[in-house]
XYZ file of C-alpha atoms in Angstrom:
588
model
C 62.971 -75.107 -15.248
C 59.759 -73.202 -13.670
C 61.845 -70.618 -12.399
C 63.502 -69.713 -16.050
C 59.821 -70.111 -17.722
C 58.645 -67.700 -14.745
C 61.797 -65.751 -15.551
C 60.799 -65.198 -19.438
C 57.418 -64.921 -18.916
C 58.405 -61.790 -16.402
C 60.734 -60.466 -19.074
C 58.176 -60.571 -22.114
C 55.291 -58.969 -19.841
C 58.102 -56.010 -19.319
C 58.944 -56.000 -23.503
C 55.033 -55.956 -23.941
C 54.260 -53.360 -21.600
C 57.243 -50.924 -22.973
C 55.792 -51.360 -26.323
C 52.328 -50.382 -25.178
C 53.598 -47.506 -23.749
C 55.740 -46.327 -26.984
C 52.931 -46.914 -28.998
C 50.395 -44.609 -26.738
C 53.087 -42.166 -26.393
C 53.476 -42.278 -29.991
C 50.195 -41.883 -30.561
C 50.040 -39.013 -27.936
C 52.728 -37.109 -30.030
C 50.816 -37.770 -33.021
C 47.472 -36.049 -31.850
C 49.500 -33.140 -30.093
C 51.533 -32.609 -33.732
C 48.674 -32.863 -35.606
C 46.302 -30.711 -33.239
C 49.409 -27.905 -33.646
C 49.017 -28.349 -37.481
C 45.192 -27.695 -37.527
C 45.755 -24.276 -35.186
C 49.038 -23.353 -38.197
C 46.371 -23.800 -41.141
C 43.609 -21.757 -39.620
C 43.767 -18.226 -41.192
C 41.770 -15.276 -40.839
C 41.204 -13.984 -44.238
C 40.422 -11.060 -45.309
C 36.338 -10.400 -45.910
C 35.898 -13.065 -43.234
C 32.299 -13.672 -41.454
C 32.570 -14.830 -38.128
C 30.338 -17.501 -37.512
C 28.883 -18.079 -34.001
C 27.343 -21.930 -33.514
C 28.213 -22.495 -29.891
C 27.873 -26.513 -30.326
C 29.994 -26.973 -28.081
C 29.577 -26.753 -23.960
C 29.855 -23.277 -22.756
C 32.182 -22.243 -19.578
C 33.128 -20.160 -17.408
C 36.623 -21.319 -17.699
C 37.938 -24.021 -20.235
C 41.511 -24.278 -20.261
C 43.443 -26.112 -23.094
C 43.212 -30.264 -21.578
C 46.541 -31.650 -21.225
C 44.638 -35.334 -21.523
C 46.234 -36.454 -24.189
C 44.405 -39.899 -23.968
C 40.966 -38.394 -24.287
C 41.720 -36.613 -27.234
C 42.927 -40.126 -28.758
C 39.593 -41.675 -28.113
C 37.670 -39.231 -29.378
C 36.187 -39.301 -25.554
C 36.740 -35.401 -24.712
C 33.457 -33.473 -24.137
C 34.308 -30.698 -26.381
C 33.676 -26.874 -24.809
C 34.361 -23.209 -24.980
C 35.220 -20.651 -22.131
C 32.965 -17.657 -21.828
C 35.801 -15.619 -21.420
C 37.656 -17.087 -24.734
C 34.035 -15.940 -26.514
C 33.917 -12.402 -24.970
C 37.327 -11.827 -25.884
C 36.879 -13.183 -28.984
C 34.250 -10.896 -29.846
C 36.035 -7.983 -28.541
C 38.495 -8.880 -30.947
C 36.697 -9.025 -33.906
C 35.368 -5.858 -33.323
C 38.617 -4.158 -34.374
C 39.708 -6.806 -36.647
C 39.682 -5.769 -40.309
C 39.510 -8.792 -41.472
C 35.754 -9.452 -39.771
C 33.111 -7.826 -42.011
C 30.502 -8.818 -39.422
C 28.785 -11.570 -37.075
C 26.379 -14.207 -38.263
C 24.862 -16.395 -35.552
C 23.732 -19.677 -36.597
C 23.098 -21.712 -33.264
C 20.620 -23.979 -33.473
C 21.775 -25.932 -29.641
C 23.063 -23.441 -27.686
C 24.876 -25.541 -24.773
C 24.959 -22.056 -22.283
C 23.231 -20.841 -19.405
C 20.897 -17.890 -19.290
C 23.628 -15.700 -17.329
C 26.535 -16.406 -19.830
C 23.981 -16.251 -22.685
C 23.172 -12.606 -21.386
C 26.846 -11.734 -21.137
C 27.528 -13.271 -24.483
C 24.525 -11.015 -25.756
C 25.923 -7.567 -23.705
C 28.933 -8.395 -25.763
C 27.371 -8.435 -28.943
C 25.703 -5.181 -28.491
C 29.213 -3.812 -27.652
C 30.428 -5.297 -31.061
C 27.433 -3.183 -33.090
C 29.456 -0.049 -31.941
C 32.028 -0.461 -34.497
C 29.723 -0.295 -37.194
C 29.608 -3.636 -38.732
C 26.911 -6.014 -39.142
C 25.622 -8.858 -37.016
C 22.718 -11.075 -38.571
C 21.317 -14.422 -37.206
C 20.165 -17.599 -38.864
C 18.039 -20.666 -38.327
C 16.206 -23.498 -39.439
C 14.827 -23.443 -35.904
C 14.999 -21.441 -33.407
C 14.719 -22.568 -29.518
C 13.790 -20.418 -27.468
C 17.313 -19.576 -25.851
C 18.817 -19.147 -29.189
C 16.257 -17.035 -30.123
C 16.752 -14.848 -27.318
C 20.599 -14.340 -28.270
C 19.689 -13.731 -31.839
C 17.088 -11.278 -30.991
C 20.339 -8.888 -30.541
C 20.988 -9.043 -33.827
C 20.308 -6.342 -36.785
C 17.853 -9.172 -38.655
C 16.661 -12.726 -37.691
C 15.827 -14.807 -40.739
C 14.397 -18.324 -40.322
C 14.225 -21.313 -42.764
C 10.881 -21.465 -44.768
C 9.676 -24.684 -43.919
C 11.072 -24.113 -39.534
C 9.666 -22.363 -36.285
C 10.136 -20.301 -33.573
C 9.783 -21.786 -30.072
C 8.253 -19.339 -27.916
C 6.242 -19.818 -25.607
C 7.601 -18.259 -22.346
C 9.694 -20.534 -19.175
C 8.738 -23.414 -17.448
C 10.415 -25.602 -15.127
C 10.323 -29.455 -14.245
C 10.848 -31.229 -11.191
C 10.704 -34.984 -10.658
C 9.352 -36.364 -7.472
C 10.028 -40.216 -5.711
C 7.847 -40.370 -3.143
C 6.075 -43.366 -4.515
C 8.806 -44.790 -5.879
C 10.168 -45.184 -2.336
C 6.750 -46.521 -0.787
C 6.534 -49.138 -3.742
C 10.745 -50.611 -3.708
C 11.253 -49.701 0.076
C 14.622 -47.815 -0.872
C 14.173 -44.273 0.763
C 15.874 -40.972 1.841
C 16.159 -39.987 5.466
C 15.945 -36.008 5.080
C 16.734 -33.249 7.918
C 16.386 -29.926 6.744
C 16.437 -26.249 8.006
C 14.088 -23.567 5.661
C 10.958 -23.981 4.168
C 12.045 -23.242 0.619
C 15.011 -25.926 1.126
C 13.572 -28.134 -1.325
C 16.506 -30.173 -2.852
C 15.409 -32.977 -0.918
C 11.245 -32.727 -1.276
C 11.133 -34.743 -3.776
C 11.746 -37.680 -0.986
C 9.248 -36.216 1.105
C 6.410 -35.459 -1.237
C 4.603 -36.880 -4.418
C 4.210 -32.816 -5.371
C 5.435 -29.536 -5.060
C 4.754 -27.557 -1.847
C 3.285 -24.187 -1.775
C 6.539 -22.793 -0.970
C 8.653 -24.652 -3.403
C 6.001 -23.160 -6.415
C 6.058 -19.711 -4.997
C 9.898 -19.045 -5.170
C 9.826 -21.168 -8.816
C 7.465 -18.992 -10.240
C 9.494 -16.035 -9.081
C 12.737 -16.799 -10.354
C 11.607 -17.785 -13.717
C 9.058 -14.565 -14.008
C 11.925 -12.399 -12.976
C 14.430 -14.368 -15.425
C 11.601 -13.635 -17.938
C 10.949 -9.982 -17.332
C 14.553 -9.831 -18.070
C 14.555 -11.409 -21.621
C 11.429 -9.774 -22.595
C 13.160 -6.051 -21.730
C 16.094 -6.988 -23.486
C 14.333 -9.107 -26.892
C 11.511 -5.702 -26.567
C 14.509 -3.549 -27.028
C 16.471 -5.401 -29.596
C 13.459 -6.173 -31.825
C 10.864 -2.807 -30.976
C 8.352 -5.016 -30.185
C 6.009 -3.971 -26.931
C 6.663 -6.359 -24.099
C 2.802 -6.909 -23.678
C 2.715 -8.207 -27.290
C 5.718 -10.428 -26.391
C 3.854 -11.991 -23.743
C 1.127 -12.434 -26.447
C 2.956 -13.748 -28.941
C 4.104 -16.406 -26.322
C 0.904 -16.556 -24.893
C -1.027 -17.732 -28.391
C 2.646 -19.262 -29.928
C 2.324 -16.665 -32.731
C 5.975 -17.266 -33.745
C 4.918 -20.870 -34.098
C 5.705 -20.822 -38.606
C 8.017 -18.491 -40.383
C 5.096 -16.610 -41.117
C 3.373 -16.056 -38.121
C 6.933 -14.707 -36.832
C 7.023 -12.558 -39.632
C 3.450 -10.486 -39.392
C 4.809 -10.576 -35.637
C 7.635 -9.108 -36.109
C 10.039 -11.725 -34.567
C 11.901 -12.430 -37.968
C 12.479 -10.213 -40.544
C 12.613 -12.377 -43.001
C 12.357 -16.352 -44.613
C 15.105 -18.009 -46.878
C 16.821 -20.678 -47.533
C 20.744 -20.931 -46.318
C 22.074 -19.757 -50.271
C 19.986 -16.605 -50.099
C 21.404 -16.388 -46.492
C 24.745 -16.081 -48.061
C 23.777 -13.276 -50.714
C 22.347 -11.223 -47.784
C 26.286 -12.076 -45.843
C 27.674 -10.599 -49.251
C 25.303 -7.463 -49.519
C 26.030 -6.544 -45.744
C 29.706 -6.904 -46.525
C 29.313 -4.607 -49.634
C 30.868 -7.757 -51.758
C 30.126 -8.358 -55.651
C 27.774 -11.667 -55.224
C 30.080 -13.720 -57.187
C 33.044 -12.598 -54.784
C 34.856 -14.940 -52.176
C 33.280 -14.494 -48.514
C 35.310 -16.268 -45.875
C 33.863 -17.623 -43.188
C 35.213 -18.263 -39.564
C 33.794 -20.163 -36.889
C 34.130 -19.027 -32.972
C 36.177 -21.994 -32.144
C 38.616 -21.735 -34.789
C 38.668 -17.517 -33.964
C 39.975 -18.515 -30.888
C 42.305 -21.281 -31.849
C 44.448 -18.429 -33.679
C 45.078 -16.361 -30.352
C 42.146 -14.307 -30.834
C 40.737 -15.568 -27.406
C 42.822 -13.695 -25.355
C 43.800 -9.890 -24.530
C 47.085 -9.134 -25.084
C 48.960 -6.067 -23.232
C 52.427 -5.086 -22.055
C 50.892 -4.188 -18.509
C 53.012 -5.093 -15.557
C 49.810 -4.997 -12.874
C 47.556 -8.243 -13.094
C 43.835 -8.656 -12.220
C 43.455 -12.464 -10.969
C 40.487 -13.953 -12.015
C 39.886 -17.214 -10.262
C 36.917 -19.640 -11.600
C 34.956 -21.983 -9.031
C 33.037 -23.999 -11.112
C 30.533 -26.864 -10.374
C 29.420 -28.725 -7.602
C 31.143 -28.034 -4.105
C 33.009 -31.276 -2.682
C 35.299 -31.717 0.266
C 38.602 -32.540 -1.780
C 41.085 -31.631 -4.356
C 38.918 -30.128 -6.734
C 39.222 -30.381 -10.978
C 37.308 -28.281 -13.826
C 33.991 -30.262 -13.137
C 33.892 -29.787 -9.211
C 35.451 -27.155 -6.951
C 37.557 -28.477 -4.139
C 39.284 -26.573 -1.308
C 42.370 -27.895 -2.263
C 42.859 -26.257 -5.603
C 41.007 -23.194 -4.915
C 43.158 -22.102 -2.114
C 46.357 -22.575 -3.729
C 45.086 -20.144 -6.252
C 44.057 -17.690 -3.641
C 47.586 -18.349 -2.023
C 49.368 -18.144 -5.330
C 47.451 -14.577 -6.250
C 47.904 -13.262 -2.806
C 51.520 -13.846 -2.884
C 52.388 -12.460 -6.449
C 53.083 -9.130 -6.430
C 52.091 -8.296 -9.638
C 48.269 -9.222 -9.151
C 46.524 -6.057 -7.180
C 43.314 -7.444 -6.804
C 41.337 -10.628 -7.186
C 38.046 -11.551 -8.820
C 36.028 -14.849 -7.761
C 33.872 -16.146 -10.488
C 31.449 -18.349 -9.065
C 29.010 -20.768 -10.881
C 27.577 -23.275 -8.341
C 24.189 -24.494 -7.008
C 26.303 -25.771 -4.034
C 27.462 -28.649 -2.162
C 29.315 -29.498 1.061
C 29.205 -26.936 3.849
C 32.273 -27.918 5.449
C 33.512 -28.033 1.679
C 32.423 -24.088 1.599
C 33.450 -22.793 5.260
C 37.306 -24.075 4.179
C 37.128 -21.913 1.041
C 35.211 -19.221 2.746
C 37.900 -19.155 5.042
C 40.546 -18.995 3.195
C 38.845 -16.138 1.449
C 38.821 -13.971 4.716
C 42.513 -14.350 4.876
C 43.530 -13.066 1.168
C 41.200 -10.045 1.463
C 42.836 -8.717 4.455
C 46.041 -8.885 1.655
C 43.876 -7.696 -1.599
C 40.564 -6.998 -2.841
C 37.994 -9.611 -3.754
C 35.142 -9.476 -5.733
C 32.904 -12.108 -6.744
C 31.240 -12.327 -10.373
C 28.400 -14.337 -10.008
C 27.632 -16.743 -13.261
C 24.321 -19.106 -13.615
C 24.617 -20.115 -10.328
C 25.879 -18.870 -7.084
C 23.702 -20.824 -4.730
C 23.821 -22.054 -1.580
C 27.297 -22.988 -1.304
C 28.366 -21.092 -3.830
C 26.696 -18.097 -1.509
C 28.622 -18.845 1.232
C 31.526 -19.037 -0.634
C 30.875 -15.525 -1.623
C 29.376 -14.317 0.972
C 32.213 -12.390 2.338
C 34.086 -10.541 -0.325
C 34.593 -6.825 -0.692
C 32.072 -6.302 -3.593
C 29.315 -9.180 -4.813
C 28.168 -8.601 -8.681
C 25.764 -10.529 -10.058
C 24.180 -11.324 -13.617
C 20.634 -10.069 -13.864
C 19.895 -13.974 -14.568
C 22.240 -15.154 -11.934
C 20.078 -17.986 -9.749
C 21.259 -16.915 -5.850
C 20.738 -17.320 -2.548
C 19.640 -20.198 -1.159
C 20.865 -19.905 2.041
C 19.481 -22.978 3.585
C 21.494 -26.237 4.928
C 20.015 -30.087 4.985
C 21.207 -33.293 5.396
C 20.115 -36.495 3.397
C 21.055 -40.650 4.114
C 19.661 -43.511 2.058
C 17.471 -46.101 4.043
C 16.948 -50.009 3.001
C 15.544 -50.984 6.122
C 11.679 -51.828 4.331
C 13.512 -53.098 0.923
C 15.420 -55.446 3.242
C 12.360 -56.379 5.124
C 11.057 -57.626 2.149
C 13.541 -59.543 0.572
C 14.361 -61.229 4.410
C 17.557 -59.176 4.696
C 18.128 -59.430 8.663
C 20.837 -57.058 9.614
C 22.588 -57.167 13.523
C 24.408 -54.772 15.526
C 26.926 -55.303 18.019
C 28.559 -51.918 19.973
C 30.450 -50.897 22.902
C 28.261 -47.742 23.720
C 24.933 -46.767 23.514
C 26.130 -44.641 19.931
C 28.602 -46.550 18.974
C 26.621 -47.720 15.941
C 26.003 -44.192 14.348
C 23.437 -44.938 12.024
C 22.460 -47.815 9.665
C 21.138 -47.924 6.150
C 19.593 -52.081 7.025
C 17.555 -49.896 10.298
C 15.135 -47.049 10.558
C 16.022 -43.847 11.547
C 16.189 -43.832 15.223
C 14.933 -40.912 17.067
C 18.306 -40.220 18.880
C 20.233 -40.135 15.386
C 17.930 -37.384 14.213
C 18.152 -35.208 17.204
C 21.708 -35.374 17.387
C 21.778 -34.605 13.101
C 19.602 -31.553 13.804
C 21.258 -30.533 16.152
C 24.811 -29.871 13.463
C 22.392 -28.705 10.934
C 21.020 -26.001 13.175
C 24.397 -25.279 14.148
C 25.626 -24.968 10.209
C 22.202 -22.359 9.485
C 23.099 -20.431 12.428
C 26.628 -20.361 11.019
C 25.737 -19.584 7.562
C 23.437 -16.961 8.282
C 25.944 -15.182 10.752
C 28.587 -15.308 8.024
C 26.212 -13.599 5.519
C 25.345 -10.648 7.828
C 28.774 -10.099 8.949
C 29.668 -10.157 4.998
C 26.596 -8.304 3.723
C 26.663 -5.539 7.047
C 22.872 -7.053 8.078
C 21.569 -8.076 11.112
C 20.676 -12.119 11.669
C 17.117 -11.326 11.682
C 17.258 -9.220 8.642
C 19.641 -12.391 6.676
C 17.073 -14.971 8.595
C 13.950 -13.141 6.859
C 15.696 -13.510 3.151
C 17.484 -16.787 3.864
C 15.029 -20.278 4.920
C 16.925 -21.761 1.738
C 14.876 -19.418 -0.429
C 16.473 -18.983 -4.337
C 16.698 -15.820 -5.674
C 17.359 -13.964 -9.163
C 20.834 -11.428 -9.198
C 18.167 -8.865 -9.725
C 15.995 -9.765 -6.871
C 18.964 -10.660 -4.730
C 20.262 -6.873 -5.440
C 16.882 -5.496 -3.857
C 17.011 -7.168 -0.751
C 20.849 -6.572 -0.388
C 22.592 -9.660 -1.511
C 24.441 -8.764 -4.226
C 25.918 -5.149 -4.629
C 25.641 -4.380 -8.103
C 24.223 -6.179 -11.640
C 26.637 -7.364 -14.324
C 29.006 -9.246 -16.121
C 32.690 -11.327 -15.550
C 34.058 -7.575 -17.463
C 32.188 -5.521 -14.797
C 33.923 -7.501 -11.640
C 37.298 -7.444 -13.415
C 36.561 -3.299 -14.013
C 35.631 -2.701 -10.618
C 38.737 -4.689 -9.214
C 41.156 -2.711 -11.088
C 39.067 0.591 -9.177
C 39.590 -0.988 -6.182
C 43.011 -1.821 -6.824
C 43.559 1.879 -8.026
C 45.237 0.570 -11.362
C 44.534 1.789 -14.980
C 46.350 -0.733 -17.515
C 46.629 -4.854 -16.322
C 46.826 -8.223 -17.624
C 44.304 -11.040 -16.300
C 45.798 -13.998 -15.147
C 43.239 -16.951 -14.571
C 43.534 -19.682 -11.771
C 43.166 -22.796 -11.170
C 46.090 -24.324 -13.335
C 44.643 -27.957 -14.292
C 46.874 -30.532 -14.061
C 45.975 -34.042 -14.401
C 48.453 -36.985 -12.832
C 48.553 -40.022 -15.687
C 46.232 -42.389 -13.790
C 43.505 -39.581 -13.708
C 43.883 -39.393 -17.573
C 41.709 -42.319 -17.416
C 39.147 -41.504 -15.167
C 37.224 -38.797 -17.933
C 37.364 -41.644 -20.883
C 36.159 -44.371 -19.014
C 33.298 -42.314 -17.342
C 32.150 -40.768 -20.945
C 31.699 -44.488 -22.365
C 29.824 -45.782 -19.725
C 27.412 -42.793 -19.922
C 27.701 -43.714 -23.310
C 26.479 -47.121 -22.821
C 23.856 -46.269 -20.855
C 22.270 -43.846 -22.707
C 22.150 -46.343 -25.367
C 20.723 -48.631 -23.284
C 18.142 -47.218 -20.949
C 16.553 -43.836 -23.062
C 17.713 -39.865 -22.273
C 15.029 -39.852 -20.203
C 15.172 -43.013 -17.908
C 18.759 -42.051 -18.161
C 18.477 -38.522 -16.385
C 16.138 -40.167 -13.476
C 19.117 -42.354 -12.944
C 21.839 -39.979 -12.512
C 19.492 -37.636 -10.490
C 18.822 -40.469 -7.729
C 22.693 -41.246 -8.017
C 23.696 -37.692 -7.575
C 21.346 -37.623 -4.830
C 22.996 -40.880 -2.760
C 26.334 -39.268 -3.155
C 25.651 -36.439 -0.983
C 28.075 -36.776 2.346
C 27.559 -34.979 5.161
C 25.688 -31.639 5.887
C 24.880 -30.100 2.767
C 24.603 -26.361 1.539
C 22.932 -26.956 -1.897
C 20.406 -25.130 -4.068
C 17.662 -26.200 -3.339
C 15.878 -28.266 -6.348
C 17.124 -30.092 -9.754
C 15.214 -28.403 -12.072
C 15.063 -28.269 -15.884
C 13.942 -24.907 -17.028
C 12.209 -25.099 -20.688
């Protein structure tokens, strides 16, 4: 009798599980059907505005998600790729259905070197003749730099203008660490390697200020050339205006020249007819970016045989398979592998956008690397971030480009453990080791830092510097000393970094495709972009489940409290020797 009640019971858990799965595959259909519905409906009109918002996350490389469960929960962080937008743009610039641009971002989720590119884009756009205005009820001050490139900038009556120059904020746990007794053990090689200072120090060091302040003047200088040009104001008076936050009311901005204009959004829309030379009781049609792209209009379409390969390394740098959040060895060199072995890709470009990570991480892809340029030509694009890691990674390819706003260098190496030993002093946490060797207990979080461990730990990171900095002046055709001078983990703008012989030349994603074709000797190719994404069905549950516990904590413990949090859990997650930029900073 137990065995046939065991027996049903077995059978109805089967019956219930198959019907759980029709219903989520059902449901799976149903957001897939309905998803191809929405991109059928969207039409480009004709006397259409295209609408730029950017609400959404902007980068490098978004591929369509083939997580059908996230888009069922609503749990998908939603985002564009750069190079859907520049394409995009290209597009409408020959469209004759686009009268013109209007940019209406009030969050712009970018970083300053895609915000530039988006911006060099825009400027290309203006060369066809038709309009590109910019509206606000407030403008922050990254916005405002992007809508600086328009014709006219008109701001709500009753908003503002936030500018006021950069700033950056770093947050430091020294006392924190004296007061709970939970501490970081921190080897490090260069005095501007300052990811892990924050451990050692209650404020910033003389170094650490000197290379901030340089990077954020020269990421400065660069907007106030480019807003001085785009809005004929003097870049002394922009510095003013900052200086004394005379853009601080709609009419401040205006005697300053920063807007033209103040109006409300209906008298926006007039001003979008009289630009498109429409009657202002006529139809105007309206667009957003997202949808632009949803219709095909994010890609380049050509007949060309010859491919350029453009493969993105995104994120953080982590010994492992890699997805579109971290890079991985794994999936970055099966797309070198897959590009060097097609025959119809000539040449390949690298875009990087990383502050770093694992050293052994980057050596594997730097390697790797090596090997396909002996086959084709490599050149890296450099995005926000090609620190660090993300140097090394690059390090060694046939041509380096870099965004003016690009944040470099920081060629530096360190190692960081966590240490309870006082926290478990307190609490009368007694912890005993037993071993067969004098090292066989490597190192323990319950003990302090023995003097051995730490010779033996500076010895590797030495030995990864040395390596790093060996690798750079073979790459860069320098001598040690002349890398070693540079390097001590100190950070660097793409425009600094092209003075003292880092990078080879200044610009965009477009620029490194450009010059690969040249090196490739080709006139006419398609771009093909790597990695391919694929997610296995248990990892389609790994992106919901981490978005609603963010979720929960954020509506549990502040924004604030909650970015503390996953800055001291990003920092206990670092393995092994690391190759990272060399601060978390917020720049304002």
């Amino acid at each position: 009798m137990t065995f046939l009640r065991e027996l049903l019971a077995a059978i109805l858990g089967v019956l219930i599980s198959f019907m759980i799965m029709f219903f989520v595959f059902v449901a799976i259909g149903s957001v897939l059907s309905s998803s191809l519905m929405e991109d059928e409906k969207i039409v480009v009109k004709n006397n259409t505005v295209l609408v730029l918002k950017f609400e959404d996350l902007v980068k490098d490389y978004a591929p369509a998600s083939d997580d059908p469960l996230a888009q069922i929960l609503g749990l998908e962080e939603k985002r564009l790729g750069l190079d859907q937008i520049l394409n995009a743009i290209d597009n409408a610039k020959y469209d004759d259905n686009i009268l013109g641009i209007s940019i209406e971002s009030l969050i712009l989720r970018a970083g300053m070197a895609q915000v530039q590119e988006i911006r060099e884009k825009l400027y290309e756009f203006k060369e066809s003749g038709k309009f590109i205005t910019a509206y606000a009820d407030v403008y922050e001050q990254k916005n405002f730099y992007l809508s600086s490139v328009a014709d006219s900038v008109y701001v709500n009556p009753v908003g503002m203008i936030d500018f006021r120059g950069l700033a950056g904020e770093i947050l430091f746990f020294k006392d924190f660490q004296d007061k709970y007794g939970v501490k970081m053990e921190v080897i490090r090689h260069g005095k501007y390697k300052s990811a892990v200072e924050p451990f050692l120090a209650n404020e910033m060091s003389e170094a650490n200020r000197e290379q901030t302040e340089a990077f954020l003047q020269s990421i400065w200088t660069e907007m106030i050339d480019d807003m001085s040009e785009s809005r004929d104001i003097e870049k002394k008076q922009l510095n003013y205006i900052a200086d004394e936050l005379l853009a601080r009311s709609p009419k401040l901005a205006i005697e300053n020249k920063m807007v033209n204009r103040e109006m409300y959004k209906d008298e926006y829309v007039k001003v979008l007819k009289q630009l498109g030379g429409l009657a202002e009781d006529a139809q105007l049609n309206s667009v957003s970016i997202k949808n632009y792209i949803s219709t095909g209009k994010g890609r380049i379409f050509n007949n060309a045989s010859d491919r350029i390969a453009v493969i993105y390394a995104q994120g953080e740098i982590m010994y492992g398979k890699g997805d579109e959040n971290y890079i991985g060895p794994e999936l970055i060199i099966k797309s070198l592998k897959k590009a060097r072995k097609d025959k119809r890709v000539k040449a390949i470009v690298l875009r990087v956008n990383s502050p770093g990570g694992s050293a052994l991480a980057s050596d594997i892809i730097w390697r790797e690397i090596e090997i396909t340029k002996k086959d084709k030509p490599v050149i890296v694009s450099m995005g926000n971030l090609a620190a660090s890691g993300g140097y090394y990674i690059s390090c060694n390819a046939d041509k380096i480009i870099a965004d003016p706003m690009t944040i470099t260098g920081s060629i530096g190496v360190f190692g960081m453990i966590p240490n309870i030993s006082e926290f478990a002093d307190r609490i009368g946490i007694n912890a005993e080791q037993v071993g067969t060797n004098r090292r066989s207990l490597d190192y323990s979080l319950f003990e302090p830092m023995t003097e051995d461990f730490y010779n033996v730990t500076k010895e590797g990171i030495e030995r990864v510097y040395t390596t790093f900095v060996s690798k750079v002046a073979k790459g860069r055709n320098m001598t040690f000393e002349e890398v070693d001078r540079i390097a001590q983990g100190r950070v660097w703008t793409g425009e600094q970094a092209l003075n003292n012989g880092l990078v080879d030349e200044l610009g965009g994603l477009e620029d490194a495709i450009k010059s690969a074709a040249k090196m490739a000797d080709i006139q006419e190719y398609r771009i093909r972009s790597y990695p391919d994404y694929k997610k296995e069905f248990k990892d389609m549950f790994s992106g919901p489940m981490l978005k609603m516990k963010n979720d929960i904590l954020l509506s549990e413990i502040g924004q604030e409290n909650l970015k503390i949090y996953k800055q001291m859990k990003q920092f206990g997650e670092w393995k092994g020797i690391q190759t990272r930029l060399p601060f978390l900073i917020e720049i304002k």
